[in-house]
Tab-separated table of C-alpha atoms in Angstrom:
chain	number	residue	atom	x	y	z
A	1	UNK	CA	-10.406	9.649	2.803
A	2	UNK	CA	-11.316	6.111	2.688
A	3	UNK	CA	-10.659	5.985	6.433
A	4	UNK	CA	-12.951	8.944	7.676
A	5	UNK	CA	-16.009	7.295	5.461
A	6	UNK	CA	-16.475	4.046	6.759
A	7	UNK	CA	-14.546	1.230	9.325
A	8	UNK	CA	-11.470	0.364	8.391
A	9	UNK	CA	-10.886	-3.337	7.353
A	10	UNK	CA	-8.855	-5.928	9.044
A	11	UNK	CA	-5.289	-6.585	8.101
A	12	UNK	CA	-7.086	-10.664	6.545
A	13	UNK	CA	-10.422	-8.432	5.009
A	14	UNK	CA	-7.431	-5.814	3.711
A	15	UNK	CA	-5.664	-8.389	1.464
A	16	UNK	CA	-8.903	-10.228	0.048
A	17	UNK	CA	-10.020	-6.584	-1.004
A	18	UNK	CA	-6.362	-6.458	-2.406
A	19	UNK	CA	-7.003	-9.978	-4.264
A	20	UNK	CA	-10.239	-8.307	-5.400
A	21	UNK	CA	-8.362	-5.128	-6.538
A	22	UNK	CA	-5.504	-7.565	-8.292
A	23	UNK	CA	-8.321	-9.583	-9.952
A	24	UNK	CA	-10.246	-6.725	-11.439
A	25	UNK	CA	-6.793	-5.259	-12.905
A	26	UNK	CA	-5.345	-8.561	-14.510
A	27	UNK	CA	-6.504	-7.632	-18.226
A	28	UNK	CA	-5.561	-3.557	-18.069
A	29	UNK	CA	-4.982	-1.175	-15.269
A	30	UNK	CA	-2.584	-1.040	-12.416
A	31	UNK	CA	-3.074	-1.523	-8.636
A	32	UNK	CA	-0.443	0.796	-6.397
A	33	UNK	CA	0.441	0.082	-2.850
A	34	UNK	CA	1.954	2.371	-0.555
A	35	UNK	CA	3.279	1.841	2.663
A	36	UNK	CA	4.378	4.123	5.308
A	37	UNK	CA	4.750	4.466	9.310
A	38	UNK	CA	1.655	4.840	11.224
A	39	UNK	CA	1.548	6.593	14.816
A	40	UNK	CA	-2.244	6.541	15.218
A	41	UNK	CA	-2.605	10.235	14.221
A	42	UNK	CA	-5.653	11.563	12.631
A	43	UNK	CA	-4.656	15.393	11.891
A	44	UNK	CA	-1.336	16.802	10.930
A	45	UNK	CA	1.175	17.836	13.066
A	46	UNK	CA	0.252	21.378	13.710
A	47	UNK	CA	3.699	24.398	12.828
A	48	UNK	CA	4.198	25.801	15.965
A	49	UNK	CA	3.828	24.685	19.481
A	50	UNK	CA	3.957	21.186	20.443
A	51	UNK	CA	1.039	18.682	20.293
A	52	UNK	CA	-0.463	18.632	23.677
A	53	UNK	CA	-2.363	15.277	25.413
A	54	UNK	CA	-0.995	13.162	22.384
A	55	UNK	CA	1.146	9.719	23.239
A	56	UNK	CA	1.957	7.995	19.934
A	57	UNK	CA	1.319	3.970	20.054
A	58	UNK	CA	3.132	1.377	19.252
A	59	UNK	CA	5.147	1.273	15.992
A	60	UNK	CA	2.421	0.173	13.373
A	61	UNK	CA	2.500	0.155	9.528
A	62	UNK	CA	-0.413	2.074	7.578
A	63	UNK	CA	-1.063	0.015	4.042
A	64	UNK	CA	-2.946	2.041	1.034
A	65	UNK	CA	-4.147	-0.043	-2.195
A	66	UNK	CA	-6.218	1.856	-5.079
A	67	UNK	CA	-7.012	1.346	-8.452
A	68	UNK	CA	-7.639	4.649	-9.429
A	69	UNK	CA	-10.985	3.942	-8.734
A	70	UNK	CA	-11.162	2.256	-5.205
A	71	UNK	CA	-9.343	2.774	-2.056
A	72	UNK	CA	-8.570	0.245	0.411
A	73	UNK	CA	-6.462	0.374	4.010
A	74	UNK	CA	-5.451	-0.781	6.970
A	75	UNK	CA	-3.140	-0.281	9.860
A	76	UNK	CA	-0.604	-3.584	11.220
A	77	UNK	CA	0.256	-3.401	14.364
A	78	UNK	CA	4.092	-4.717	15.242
A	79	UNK	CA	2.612	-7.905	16.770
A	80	UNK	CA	0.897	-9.229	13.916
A	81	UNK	CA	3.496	-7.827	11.369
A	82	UNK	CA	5.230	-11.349	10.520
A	83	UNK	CA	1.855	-13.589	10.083
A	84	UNK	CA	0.934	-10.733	7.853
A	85	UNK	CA	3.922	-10.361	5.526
A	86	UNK	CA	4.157	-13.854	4.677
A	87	UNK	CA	0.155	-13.579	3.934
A	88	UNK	CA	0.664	-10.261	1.865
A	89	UNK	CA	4.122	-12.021	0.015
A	90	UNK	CA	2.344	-15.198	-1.223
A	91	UNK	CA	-0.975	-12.370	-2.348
A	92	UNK	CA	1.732	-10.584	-4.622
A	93	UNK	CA	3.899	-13.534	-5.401
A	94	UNK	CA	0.481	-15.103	-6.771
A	95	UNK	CA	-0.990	-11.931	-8.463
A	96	UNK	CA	2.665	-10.814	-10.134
A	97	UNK	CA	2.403	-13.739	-13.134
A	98	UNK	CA	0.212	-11.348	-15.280
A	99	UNK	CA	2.935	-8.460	-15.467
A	100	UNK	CA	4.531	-7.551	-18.620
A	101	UNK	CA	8.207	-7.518	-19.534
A	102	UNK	CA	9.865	-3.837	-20.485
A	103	UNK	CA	11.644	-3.372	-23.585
A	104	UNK	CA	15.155	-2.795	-22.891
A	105	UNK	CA	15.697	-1.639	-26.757
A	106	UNK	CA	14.550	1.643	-25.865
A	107	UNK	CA	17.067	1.652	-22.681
A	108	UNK	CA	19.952	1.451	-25.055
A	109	UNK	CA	18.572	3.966	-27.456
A	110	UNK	CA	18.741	6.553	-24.849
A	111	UNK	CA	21.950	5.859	-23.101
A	112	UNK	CA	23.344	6.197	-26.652
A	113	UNK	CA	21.890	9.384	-27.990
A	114	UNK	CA	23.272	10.942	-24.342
A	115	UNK	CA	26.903	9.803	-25.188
């Protein structure tokens, strides 16, 4: 994974690599973002027995960005959670304007060929 190959970025480096990611995908393609909880594992929790020598840290918030093509991440820890959201809402708010509208036609179709 992206992680084991190389540093991990900064929460400020993550989102101008997400600006970069947003940029490159205006015209055609899509960018997904997941987001999860973080304990500051490495390896899976192993099936039987307990994990032994391992105290999980503070609660922290592991971001994921690709392309298809490139993967970016980075880990927020609960301190620096709030400067970071309002960073990462004016990066989407800014990069959503490109976005095309569904067509609800083909909504209706389908609700009425179930009736």
């Amino acid at each position: 994974t992206y992680l084991d190959k190389q540093e991990q970025p900064t929460p400020i480096q993550f989102l101008t690599e997400l600006t970069r990611l947003f940029q490159k995908c205006r015209l055609s393609g899509s960018v997904f973002i997941t987001l999860k909880k973080y304990d500051g594992r490495t390896k899976p929790i192993p099936r039987k027995g307990s994990v032994e020598g391992f105290e999980p840290s503070d609660n922290k918030c592991l971001l994921r960005a690709t392309d298809g093509k490139k993967k970016i991440s980075t880990v927020v820890s609960s301190k620096e959670v709030n400067k970071f959201q309002m960073a990462y809402s004016n990066l989407l708010r800014a990069n959503m304007d490109g976005l095309k509208k569904r067509d609800k036609k083909s909504k209706s179709k389908k609700s009425k060929a179930a009736q």
